[in-house]
Amino acid sequence: MSTHTPQKLITSYDIRQSKGKKKLSVLTAYDYTSAMIFDSAGVDILLVGDSLGMVVLGRSDTLSVTVDDIIRHSSAVARGTKHSLIVADMPFMSYEISVEEALKNSARIMVEGQAKAVKVEGAGRVLPQVKAMVEAGIPVMGHIGLTPQRLATLGGFKVQGKSAETALLLIKEAIALQDAGCFSIVLEAIPEALATRITNILKIPTIGIGAGAGCDGQVLVSHDLLGLYSDFTPKFVKRYANLASCMKNAVEEYCKEVESGTFPTKEHSFNMPEEEIRELDKLLKNK
Ligand code: KIV
């Protein structure tokens, strides 16, 4: 584990101010134990992503994740975090319907889920919601490009903004989100040349995932980075560990030791005073 010593709780204000000064590290987290490890390793932002639907709950997409799911996982992450900024995803249809719904659900995620900011996908029709949440005191992170909540209309996991025309639309969306008050924006699966241009145009930090090295920060799904999830691995994932095989080896060894009787040993067992054992055996005999 890193020897990095966290200094203080990072705020959305710090993230906004970091533009041009520091590259930001962002990682998804869904539970207390992982949050403690990632936080102590010095990750700037822990994202309670709706990717939890896939990597934790085993579903094929993110759509069925609920506000209650996000609240449960975000509060667990918060209990393990001392330093990183906690941003929680607003699930599918928890903010699209109306400004009122967006305010109600984001407030629950902040209060019950202990998140310090929320993330929404898309621009256009959600801009009034973003503006209202920011005005109400809820920091908002945007997310454009490949937006998994809109997979059905995007036609699958496809790189976005590859033509000059669609690239220009994404630039306009990024500016609109910044103007609506977002403190940073995730750029997912877009060409590096486009992400670099958006980064240069915006005054707020861009966080790339499959958007190249020109962004102000990078985000990965922790299960991908750690080699825990293999159902689907996008091209932009870099595996820094293979925890799946590490875990499998450990569990195989455990099964073997249980079967052979080499676990547990005296070291893992509790003692009882000899006279109590003799007394117990007497009681058993007299039964
Ligand atoms: O849900 C998630 O994990 C995300 C990241 C991939 C950006 O939105």
PDB file of C-alpha atoms and ligand atoms in Angstrom:
ATOM      1  CA  MET A   1       0.000   0.000   0.000  1.00  0.00           C
ATOM      2  CA  SER A   2       1.143   3.551  -0.667  1.00  0.00           C
ATOM      3  CA  THR A   3       2.865   5.437   2.138  1.00  0.00           C
ATOM      4  CA  HIS A   4       0.951   8.560   1.113  1.00  0.00           C
ATOM      5  CA  THR A   5      -0.344  10.459   4.186  1.00  0.00           C
ATOM      6  CA  PRO A   6      -3.681  12.150   3.508  1.00  0.00           C
ATOM      7  CA  GLN A   7      -3.821  15.732   4.775  1.00  0.00           C
ATOM      8  CA  LYS A   8      -7.443  16.920   4.743  1.00  0.00           C
ATOM      9  CA  LEU A   9     -10.870  16.327   3.277  1.00  0.00           C
ATOM     10  CA  ILE A  10     -10.916  17.382  -0.382  1.00  0.00           C
ATOM     11  CA  THR A  11     -13.891  19.534  -1.419  1.00  0.00           C
ATOM     12  CA  SER A  12     -15.528  20.167  -4.795  1.00  0.00           C
ATOM     13  CA  TYR A  13     -14.110  23.699  -4.485  1.00  0.00           C
ATOM     14  CA  ASP A  14     -10.563  22.237  -4.237  1.00  0.00           C
ATOM     15  CA  ILE A  15     -11.241  20.121  -7.326  1.00  0.00           C
ATOM     16  CA  ARG A  16     -12.412  23.146  -9.327  1.00  0.00           C
ATOM     17  CA  GLN A  17      -9.357  25.136  -8.170  1.00  0.00           C
ATOM     18  CA  SER A  18      -6.955  22.325  -9.129  1.00  0.00           C
ATOM     19  CA  LYS A  19      -7.385  23.000 -12.864  1.00  0.00           C
ATOM     20  CA  GLY A  20      -3.960  23.306 -14.489  1.00  0.00           C
ATOM     21  CA  LYS A  21      -2.162  22.609 -11.192  1.00  0.00           C
ATOM     22  CA  LYS A  22      -2.628  18.900 -10.555  1.00  0.00           C
ATOM     23  CA  LYS A  23      -3.792  15.791 -12.392  1.00  0.00           C
ATOM     24  CA  LEU A  24      -6.726  14.272 -10.523  1.00  0.00           C
ATOM     25  CA  SER A  25      -7.072  10.573  -9.680  1.00  0.00           C
ATOM     26  CA  VAL A  26     -10.637   9.290  -9.508  1.00  0.00           C
ATOM     27  CA  LEU A  27     -11.687   5.725  -8.697  1.00  0.00           C
ATOM     28  CA  THR A  28     -15.031   4.047  -8.111  1.00  0.00           C
ATOM     29  CA  ALA A  29     -15.748   2.698  -4.619  1.00  0.00           C
ATOM     30  CA  TYR A  30     -18.808   0.858  -3.366  1.00  0.00           C
ATOM     31  CA  ASP A  31     -18.015  -0.323   0.174  1.00  0.00           C
ATOM     32  CA  TYR A  32     -16.370   0.620   3.488  1.00  0.00           C
ATOM     33  CA  THR A  33     -13.262  -1.587   3.263  1.00  0.00           C
ATOM     34  CA  SER A  34     -12.284  -0.632  -0.285  1.00  0.00           C
ATOM     35  CA  ALA A  35     -12.987   3.045   0.429  1.00  0.00           C
ATOM     36  CA  MET A  36     -10.570   2.916   3.391  1.00  0.00           C
ATOM     37  CA  ILE A  37      -7.838   1.397   1.203  1.00  0.00           C
ATOM     38  CA  PHE A  38      -8.367   3.770  -1.754  1.00  0.00           C
ATOM     39  CA  ASP A  39      -8.638   6.805   0.534  1.00  0.00           C
ATOM     40  CA  SER A  40      -5.394   5.942   2.336  1.00  0.00           C
ATOM     41  CA  ALA A  41      -3.692   5.444  -1.060  1.00  0.00           C
ATOM     42  CA  GLY A  42      -4.394   9.106  -1.855  1.00  0.00           C
ATOM     43  CA  VAL A  43      -7.196   8.980  -4.464  1.00  0.00           C
ATOM     44  CA  ASP A  44      -8.616  12.496  -4.938  1.00  0.00           C
ATOM     45  CA  ILE A  45     -12.220  11.502  -5.707  1.00  0.00           C
ATOM     46  CA  LEU A  46     -14.115   8.318  -4.804  1.00  0.00           C
ATOM     47  CA  LEU A  47     -17.017   7.859  -7.194  1.00  0.00           C
ATOM     48  CA  VAL A  48     -19.933   5.761  -5.991  1.00  0.00           C
ATOM     49  CA  GLY A  49     -20.752   4.923  -9.594  1.00  0.00           C
ATOM     50  CA  ASP A  50     -23.917   3.255 -10.812  1.00  0.00           C
ATOM     51  CA  SER A  51     -21.442   0.781 -12.354  1.00  0.00           C
ATOM     52  CA  LEU A  52     -22.140  -0.950  -9.028  1.00  0.00           C
ATOM     53  CA  GLY A  53     -25.136  -2.450 -10.845  1.00  0.00           C
ATOM     54  CA  MET A  54     -22.718  -4.383 -13.046  1.00  0.00           C
ATOM     55  CA  VAL A  55     -19.572  -5.034 -10.987  1.00  0.00           C
ATOM     56  CA  VAL A  56     -21.208  -5.530  -7.572  1.00  0.00           C
ATOM     57  CA  LEU A  57     -24.771  -6.644  -8.335  1.00  0.00           C
ATOM     58  CA  GLY A  58     -23.975  -8.623 -11.498  1.00  0.00           C
ATOM     59  CA  ARG A  59     -26.492  -6.973 -13.791  1.00  0.00           C
ATOM     60  CA  SER A  60     -25.866  -6.396 -17.497  1.00  0.00           C
ATOM     61  CA  ASP A  61     -26.255  -2.598 -17.321  1.00  0.00           C
ATOM     62  CA  THR A  62     -26.580   0.280 -14.865  1.00  0.00           C
ATOM     63  CA  LEU A  63     -30.266   1.068 -15.379  1.00  0.00           C
ATOM     64  CA  SER A  64     -31.789  -0.819 -12.474  1.00  0.00           C
ATOM     65  CA  VAL A  65     -29.630   0.840  -9.815  1.00  0.00           C
ATOM     66  CA  THR A  66     -31.884   2.803  -7.444  1.00  0.00           C
ATOM     67  CA  VAL A  67     -31.440   5.882  -5.289  1.00  0.00           C
ATOM     68  CA  ASP A  68     -31.633   3.563  -2.250  1.00  0.00           C
ATOM     69  CA  ASP A  69     -28.779   1.426  -3.688  1.00  0.00           C
ATOM     70  CA  ILE A  70     -26.614   4.521  -4.127  1.00  0.00           C
ATOM     71  CA  ILE A  71     -27.466   5.741  -0.616  1.00  0.00           C
ATOM     72  CA  ARG A  72     -26.548   2.384   0.970  1.00  0.00           C
ATOM     73  CA  HIS A  73     -23.199   2.162  -0.842  1.00  0.00           C
ATOM     74  CA  SER A  74     -22.344   5.851  -0.547  1.00  0.00           C
ATOM     75  CA  SER A  75     -22.869   5.860   3.217  1.00  0.00           C
ATOM     76  CA  ALA A  76     -20.614   2.777   3.492  1.00  0.00           C
ATOM     77  CA  VAL A  77     -17.939   4.546   1.425  1.00  0.00           C
ATOM     78  CA  ALA A  78     -18.306   7.666   3.580  1.00  0.00           C
ATOM     79  CA  ARG A  79     -17.661   5.642   6.744  1.00  0.00           C
ATOM     80  CA  GLY A  80     -14.320   4.532   5.277  1.00  0.00           C
ATOM     81  CA  THR A  81     -13.202   7.908   3.924  1.00  0.00           C
ATOM     82  CA  LYS A  82     -11.135  10.626   5.606  1.00  0.00           C
ATOM     83  CA  HIS A  83      -9.608  12.441   2.661  1.00  0.00           C
ATOM     84  CA  SER A  84     -11.154  11.799  -0.770  1.00  0.00           C
ATOM     85  CA  LEU A  85     -14.127  13.754  -2.131  1.00  0.00           C
ATOM     86  CA  ILE A  86     -17.138  11.422  -2.375  1.00  0.00           C
ATOM     87  CA  VAL A  87     -19.183  11.895  -5.539  1.00  0.00           C
ATOM     88  CA  ALA A  88     -22.248   9.667  -5.989  1.00  0.00           C
ATOM     89  CA  ASP A  89     -23.996   8.880  -9.254  1.00  0.00           C
ATOM     90  CA  MET A  90     -27.626   9.887  -9.619  1.00  0.00           C
ATOM     91  CA  PRO A  91     -29.283   6.743 -11.004  1.00  0.00           C
ATOM     92  CA  PHE A  92     -31.235   6.463 -14.251  1.00  0.00           C
ATOM     93  CA  MET A  93     -34.490   8.479 -14.124  1.00  0.00           C
ATOM     94  CA  SER A  94     -33.752   9.946 -10.692  1.00  0.00           C
ATOM     95  CA  TYR A  95     -33.106  13.411 -12.191  1.00  0.00           C
ATOM     96  CA  GLU A  96     -34.465  13.421 -15.765  1.00  0.00           C
ATOM     97  CA  ILE A  97     -38.174  13.700 -14.929  1.00  0.00           C
ATOM     98  CA  SER A  98     -38.209  17.122 -13.234  1.00  0.00           C
ATOM     99  CA  VAL A  99     -36.186  19.668 -11.306  1.00  0.00           C
ATOM    100  CA  GLU A 100     -38.201  18.717  -8.221  1.00  0.00           C
ATOM    101  CA  GLU A 101     -37.299  15.005  -8.526  1.00  0.00           C
ATOM    102  CA  ALA A 102     -33.631  15.890  -9.071  1.00  0.00           C
ATOM    103  CA  LEU A 103     -33.579  18.125  -5.976  1.00  0.00           C
ATOM    104  CA  LYS A 104     -35.361  15.556  -3.818  1.00  0.00           C
ATOM    105  CA  ASN A 105     -33.147  12.636  -4.868  1.00  0.00           C
ATOM    106  CA  SER A 106     -29.848  14.545  -4.783  1.00  0.00           C
ATOM    107  CA  ALA A 107     -30.688  15.851  -1.301  1.00  0.00           C
ATOM    108  CA  ARG A 108     -31.288  12.250  -0.100  1.00  0.00           C
ATOM    109  CA  ILE A 109     -27.968  11.146  -1.629  1.00  0.00           C
ATOM    110  CA  MET A 110     -26.158  13.996   0.151  1.00  0.00           C
ATOM    111  CA  VAL A 111     -27.911  13.662   3.530  1.00  0.00           C
ATOM    112  CA  GLU A 112     -28.587   9.911   3.858  1.00  0.00           C
ATOM    113  CA  GLY A 113     -25.752   8.779   1.566  1.00  0.00           C
ATOM    114  CA  GLN A 114     -23.218  11.260   3.008  1.00  0.00           C
ATOM    115  CA  ALA A 115     -21.942  12.094  -0.509  1.00  0.00           C
ATOM    116  CA  LYS A 116     -20.329  15.481  -0.971  1.00  0.00           C
ATOM    117  CA  ALA A 117     -21.410  15.869  -4.626  1.00  0.00           C
ATOM    118  CA  VAL A 118     -23.502  14.084  -7.256  1.00  0.00           C
ATOM    119  CA  LYS A 119     -22.853  13.144 -10.883  1.00  0.00           C
ATOM    120  CA  VAL A 120     -25.429  13.278 -13.682  1.00  0.00           C
ATOM    121  CA  GLU A 121     -25.166  11.998 -17.240  1.00  0.00           C
ATOM    122  CA  GLY A 122     -25.954  14.090 -20.314  1.00  0.00           C
ATOM    123  CA  ALA A 123     -26.616  17.773 -20.927  1.00  0.00           C
ATOM    124  CA  GLY A 124     -29.533  19.347 -22.882  1.00  0.00           C
ATOM    125  CA  ARG A 125     -32.697  18.493 -20.981  1.00  0.00           C
ATOM    126  CA  VAL A 126     -30.942  18.037 -17.615  1.00  0.00           C
ATOM    127  CA  LEU A 127     -29.342  21.501 -17.588  1.00  0.00           C
ATOM    128  CA  PRO A 128     -32.202  23.085 -15.552  1.00  0.00           C
ATOM    129  CA  GLN A 129     -31.789  20.269 -13.003  1.00  0.00           C
ATOM    130  CA  VAL A 130     -28.016  20.867 -12.787  1.00  0.00           C
ATOM    131  CA  LYS A 131     -28.550  24.608 -12.314  1.00  0.00           C
ATOM    132  CA  ALA A 132     -31.207  24.058  -9.625  1.00  0.00           C
ATOM    133  CA  MET A 133     -29.074  21.552  -7.693  1.00  0.00           C
ATOM    134  CA  VAL A 134     -26.016  23.833  -7.762  1.00  0.00           C
ATOM    135  CA  GLU A 135     -28.162  26.793  -6.647  1.00  0.00           C
ATOM    136  CA  ALA A 136     -29.505  24.633  -3.800  1.00  0.00           C
ATOM    137  CA  GLY A 137     -25.939  23.934  -2.619  1.00  0.00           C
ATOM    138  CA  ILE A 138     -25.375  20.531  -4.209  1.00  0.00           C
ATOM    139  CA  PRO A 139     -22.105  20.315  -6.157  1.00  0.00           C
ATOM    140  CA  VAL A 140     -22.642  18.582  -9.515  1.00  0.00           C
ATOM    141  CA  MET A 141     -20.191  16.695 -11.727  1.00  0.00           C
ATOM    142  CA  GLY A 142     -21.253  16.321 -15.380  1.00  0.00           C
ATOM    143  CA  HIS A 143     -20.713  13.267 -17.594  1.00  0.00           C
ATOM    144  CA  ILE A 144     -20.815  13.346 -21.409  1.00  0.00           C
ATOM    145  CA  GLY A 145     -19.657  11.218 -24.338  1.00  0.00           C
ATOM    146  CA  LEU A 146     -20.542   7.583 -23.798  1.00  0.00           C
ATOM    147  CA  THR A 147     -23.205   7.839 -21.108  1.00  0.00           C
ATOM    148  CA  PRO A 148     -24.134   4.297 -19.986  1.00  0.00           C
ATOM    149  CA  GLN A 149     -27.621   5.353 -18.815  1.00  0.00           C
ATOM    150  CA  ARG A 150     -28.393   6.182 -22.475  1.00  0.00           C
ATOM    151  CA  LEU A 151     -26.905   3.004 -23.924  1.00  0.00           C
ATOM    152  CA  ALA A 152     -30.188   2.054 -25.590  1.00  0.00           C
ATOM    153  CA  THR A 153     -30.287   5.264 -27.640  1.00  0.00           C
ATOM    154  CA  LEU A 154     -26.517   5.357 -28.247  1.00  0.00           C
ATOM    155  CA  GLY A 155     -26.650   1.837 -29.699  1.00  0.00           C
ATOM    156  CA  GLY A 156     -24.158   0.195 -27.308  1.00  0.00           C
ATOM    157  CA  PHE A 157     -20.667   0.842 -25.958  1.00  0.00           C
ATOM    158  CA  LYS A 158     -19.416   3.022 -28.858  1.00  0.00           C
ATOM    159  CA  VAL A 159     -16.841   5.822 -28.988  1.00  0.00           C
ATOM    160  CA  GLN A 160     -18.676   9.168 -29.284  1.00  0.00           C
ATOM    161  CA  GLY A 161     -17.757  12.392 -31.126  1.00  0.00           C
ATOM    162  CA  LYS A 162     -15.667  10.889 -33.895  1.00  0.00           C
ATOM    163  CA  SER A 163     -16.936  13.284 -36.606  1.00  0.00           C
ATOM    164  CA  ALA A 164     -16.321  17.054 -36.552  1.00  0.00           C
ATOM    165  CA  GLU A 165     -20.075  17.609 -36.291  1.00  0.00           C
ATOM    166  CA  THR A 166     -20.686  15.295 -33.294  1.00  0.00           C
ATOM    167  CA  ALA A 167     -17.449  16.519 -31.668  1.00  0.00           C
ATOM    168  CA  LEU A 168     -18.734  20.106 -31.853  1.00  0.00           C
ATOM    169  CA  LEU A 169     -21.997  19.009 -30.188  1.00  0.00           C
ATOM    170  CA  LEU A 170     -20.021  17.506 -27.305  1.00  0.00           C
ATOM    171  CA  ILE A 171     -17.968  20.711 -26.929  1.00  0.00           C
ATOM    172  CA  LYS A 172     -21.239  22.686 -26.720  1.00  0.00           C
ATOM    173  CA  GLU A 173     -22.583  20.250 -24.111  1.00  0.00           C
ATOM    174  CA  ALA A 174     -19.432  20.592 -22.007  1.00  0.00           C
ATOM    175  CA  ILE A 175     -19.659  24.403 -22.088  1.00  0.00           C
ATOM    176  CA  ALA A 176     -23.382  24.279 -21.229  1.00  0.00           C
ATOM    177  CA  LEU A 177     -22.679  22.034 -18.199  1.00  0.00           C
ATOM    178  CA  GLN A 178     -19.909  24.367 -17.047  1.00  0.00           C
ATOM    179  CA  ASP A 179     -22.259  27.352 -17.438  1.00  0.00           C
ATOM    180  CA  ALA A 180     -24.967  25.498 -15.482  1.00  0.00           C
ATOM    181  CA  GLY A 181     -22.500  25.277 -12.566  1.00  0.00           C
ATOM    182  CA  CYS A 182     -20.775  21.856 -12.756  1.00  0.00           C
ATOM    183  CA  PHE A 183     -17.473  21.763 -10.846  1.00  0.00           C
ATOM    184  CA  SER A 184     -15.982  19.143 -13.203  1.00  0.00           C
ATOM    185  CA  ILE A 185     -17.007  16.895 -16.088  1.00  0.00           C
ATOM    186  CA  VAL A 186     -16.363  13.233 -16.909  1.00  0.00           C
ATOM    187  CA  LEU A 187     -15.551  12.644 -20.589  1.00  0.00           C
ATOM    188  CA  GLU A 188     -16.162   8.995 -21.461  1.00  0.00           C
ATOM    189  CA  ALA A 189     -15.030   7.173 -24.607  1.00  0.00           C
ATOM    190  CA  ILE A 190     -14.292  10.121 -26.879  1.00  0.00           C
ATOM    191  CA  PRO A 191     -11.236  10.699 -29.112  1.00  0.00           C
ATOM    192  CA  GLU A 192      -8.153  12.116 -27.365  1.00  0.00           C
ATOM    193  CA  ALA A 193      -8.014  15.108 -29.752  1.00  0.00           C
ATOM    194  CA  LEU A 194     -11.574  16.098 -28.806  1.00  0.00           C
ATOM    195  CA  ALA A 195     -11.040  15.567 -25.047  1.00  0.00           C
ATOM    196  CA  THR A 196      -7.879  17.707 -25.185  1.00  0.00           C
ATOM    197  CA  ARG A 197      -9.790  20.502 -26.923  1.00  0.00           C
ATOM    198  CA  ILE A 198     -12.636  20.353 -24.378  1.00  0.00           C
ATOM    199  CA  THR A 199     -10.042  20.421 -21.566  1.00  0.00           C
ATOM    200  CA  ASN A 200      -8.375  23.492 -23.076  1.00  0.00           C
ATOM    201  CA  ILE A 201     -11.693  25.309 -23.591  1.00  0.00           C
ATOM    202  CA  LEU A 202     -13.170  24.644 -20.122  1.00  0.00           C
ATOM    203  CA  LYS A 203     -12.251  26.427 -16.887  1.00  0.00           C
ATOM    204  CA  ILE A 204     -13.312  23.376 -14.826  1.00  0.00           C
ATOM    205  CA  PRO A 205     -11.376  20.064 -14.687  1.00  0.00           C
ATOM    206  CA  THR A 206     -12.187  17.268 -17.106  1.00  0.00           C
ATOM    207  CA  ILE A 207     -11.953  13.673 -15.889  1.00  0.00           C
ATOM    208  CA  GLY A 208     -11.297  11.209 -18.689  1.00  0.00           C
ATOM    209  CA  ILE A 209     -12.209   7.556 -19.051  1.00  0.00           C
ATOM    210  CA  GLY A 210     -11.223   6.381 -22.490  1.00  0.00           C
ATOM    211  CA  ALA A 211     -10.564  10.011 -23.447  1.00  0.00           C
ATOM    212  CA  GLY A 212      -6.755  10.049 -23.595  1.00  0.00           C
ATOM    213  CA  ALA A 213      -4.009  11.796 -21.670  1.00  0.00           C
ATOM    214  CA  GLY A 214      -5.057  15.401 -22.333  1.00  0.00           C
ATOM    215  CA  CYS A 215      -7.704  15.495 -19.570  1.00  0.00           C
ATOM    216  CA  ASP A 216      -7.194  17.087 -16.151  1.00  0.00           C
ATOM    217  CA  GLY A 217      -7.736  13.732 -14.438  1.00  0.00           C
ATOM    218  CA  GLN A 218      -8.576  10.086 -15.013  1.00  0.00           C
ATOM    219  CA  VAL A 219     -11.253   7.770 -13.647  1.00  0.00           C
ATOM    220  CA  LEU A 220     -11.415   3.977 -13.707  1.00  0.00           C
ATOM    221  CA  VAL A 221     -13.828   1.443 -12.309  1.00  0.00           C
ATOM    222  CA  SER A 222     -11.915  -0.050  -9.355  1.00  0.00           C
ATOM    223  CA  HIS A 223     -12.925  -3.631 -10.217  1.00  0.00           C
ATOM    224  CA  ASP A 224     -11.335  -3.120 -13.677  1.00  0.00           C
ATOM    225  CA  LEU A 225      -8.118  -1.569 -12.306  1.00  0.00           C
ATOM    226  CA  LEU A 226      -7.747  -4.344  -9.744  1.00  0.00           C
ATOM    227  CA  GLY A 227      -8.554  -7.177 -12.162  1.00  0.00           C
ATOM    228  CA  LEU A 228     -11.681  -8.279 -10.303  1.00  0.00           C
ATOM    229  CA  TYR A 229     -14.255  -8.055 -13.090  1.00  0.00           C
ATOM    230  CA  SER A 230     -13.895  -9.785 -16.427  1.00  0.00           C
ATOM    231  CA  ASP A 231     -17.440  -9.872 -17.908  1.00  0.00           C
ATOM    232  CA  PHE A 232     -16.575  -6.866 -20.076  1.00  0.00           C
ATOM    233  CA  THR A 233     -13.226  -5.058 -20.364  1.00  0.00           C
ATOM    234  CA  PRO A 234     -13.186  -1.891 -22.477  1.00  0.00           C
ATOM    235  CA  LYS A 235     -10.011  -0.946 -24.432  1.00  0.00           C
ATOM    236  CA  PHE A 236      -9.365   2.007 -22.104  1.00  0.00           C
ATOM    237  CA  VAL A 237      -8.931  -0.148 -18.989  1.00  0.00           C
ATOM    238  CA  LYS A 238      -5.450  -0.693 -17.575  1.00  0.00           C
ATOM    239  CA  ARG A 239      -5.170  -3.564 -15.108  1.00  0.00           C
ATOM    240  CA  TYR A 240      -2.792  -2.734 -12.260  1.00  0.00           C
ATOM    241  CA  ALA A 241      -3.364  -6.035 -10.456  1.00  0.00           C
ATOM    242  CA  ASN A 242      -4.973  -9.419 -10.910  1.00  0.00           C
ATOM    243  CA  LEU A 243      -6.884  -9.718  -7.651  1.00  0.00           C
ATOM    244  CA  ALA A 244      -9.312 -12.245  -9.131  1.00  0.00           C
ATOM    245  CA  SER A 245      -6.563 -14.870  -9.468  1.00  0.00           C
ATOM    246  CA  CYS A 246      -5.086 -13.834  -6.115  1.00  0.00           C
ATOM    247  CA  MET A 247      -8.491 -14.351  -4.460  1.00  0.00           C
ATOM    248  CA  LYS A 248      -9.102 -17.632  -6.297  1.00  0.00           C
ATOM    249  CA  ASN A 249      -5.702 -19.005  -5.199  1.00  0.00           C
ATOM    250  CA  ALA A 250      -6.357 -18.021  -1.593  1.00  0.00           C
ATOM    251  CA  VAL A 251      -9.842 -19.582  -1.584  1.00  0.00           C
ATOM    252  CA  GLU A 252      -8.579 -22.790  -3.268  1.00  0.00           C
ATOM    253  CA  GLU A 253      -5.901 -23.108  -0.572  1.00  0.00           C
ATOM    254  CA  TYR A 254      -8.518 -22.528   2.139  1.00  0.00           C
ATOM    255  CA  CYS A 255     -10.784 -25.246   0.651  1.00  0.00           C
ATOM    256  CA  LYS A 256      -7.843 -27.689   0.502  1.00  0.00           C
ATOM    257  CA  GLU A 257      -6.807 -26.966   4.105  1.00  0.00           C
ATOM    258  CA  VAL A 258     -10.366 -27.365   5.390  1.00  0.00           C
ATOM    259  CA  GLU A 259     -10.668 -30.672   3.533  1.00  0.00           C
ATOM    260  CA  SER A 260      -7.319 -31.968   4.758  1.00  0.00           C
ATOM    261  CA  GLY A 261      -7.848 -30.717   8.325  1.00  0.00           C
ATOM    262  CA  THR A 262      -4.773 -28.450   8.316  1.00  0.00           C
ATOM    263  CA  PHE A 263      -7.001 -25.435   9.065  1.00  0.00           C
ATOM    264  CA  PRO A 264      -7.759 -24.402  11.758  1.00  0.00           C
ATOM    265  CA  THR A 265      -4.702 -25.017  13.959  1.00  0.00           C
ATOM    266  CA  LYS A 266      -4.369 -24.296  17.710  1.00  0.00           C
ATOM    267  CA  GLU A 267      -3.355 -20.767  16.685  1.00  0.00           C
ATOM    268  CA  HIS A 268      -6.896 -20.088  15.394  1.00  0.00           C
ATOM    269  CA  SER A 269      -8.755 -21.863  18.216  1.00  0.00           C
ATOM    270  CA  PHE A 270      -9.912 -20.915  21.734  1.00  0.00           C
ATOM    271  CA  ASN A 271      -8.863 -22.753  24.927  1.00  0.00           C
ATOM    272  CA  MET A 272     -10.984 -23.936  27.856  1.00  0.00           C
ATOM    273  CA  PRO A 273      -9.518 -24.580  31.321  1.00  0.00           C
ATOM    274  CA  GLU A 274      -8.615 -28.324  31.772  1.00  0.00           C
ATOM    275  CA  GLU A 275     -10.798 -28.683  34.912  1.00  0.00           C
ATOM    276  CA  GLU A 276     -13.807 -27.299  32.984  1.00  0.00           C
ATOM    277  CA  ILE A 277     -13.214 -29.844  30.221  1.00  0.00           C
ATOM    278  CA  ARG A 278     -13.058 -32.673  32.797  1.00  0.00           C
ATOM    279  CA  GLU A 279     -16.245 -31.352  34.420  1.00  0.00           C
ATOM    280  CA  LEU A 280     -17.980 -31.136  31.045  1.00  0.00           C
ATOM    281  CA  ASP A 281     -16.984 -34.728  30.184  1.00  0.00           C
ATOM    282  CA  LYS A 282     -18.376 -35.866  33.563  1.00  0.00           C
ATOM    283  CA  LEU A 283     -21.655 -34.074  32.865  1.00  0.00           C
ATOM    284  CA  LEU A 284     -21.853 -35.684  29.446  1.00  0.00           C
ATOM    285  CA  LYS A 285     -21.227 -39.158  30.889  1.00  0.00           C
ATOM    286  CA  ASN A 286     -24.026 -38.712  33.468  1.00  0.00           C
ATOM    287  CA  LYS A 287     -26.567 -37.662  30.854  1.00  0.00           C
TER     288      LYS A 287
HETATM  289  O1  KIV B   1     -20.658   4.471 -12.899  1.00  0.00           O
HETATM  290  C1  KIV B   1     -19.445   4.668 -13.088  1.00  0.00           C
HETATM  291  O2  KIV B   1     -18.587   3.932 -12.622  1.00  0.00           O
HETATM  292  C2  KIV B   1     -19.063   5.824 -13.910  1.00  0.00           C
HETATM  293  C3  KIV B   1     -17.633   5.924 -14.327  1.00  0.00           C
HETATM  294  C4  KIV B   1     -17.313   4.906 -15.332  1.00  0.00           C
HETATM  295  C5  KIV B   1     -17.283   7.287 -14.804  1.00  0.00           C
HETATM  296  O3  KIV B   1     -19.882   6.621 -14.236  1.00  0.00           O
END
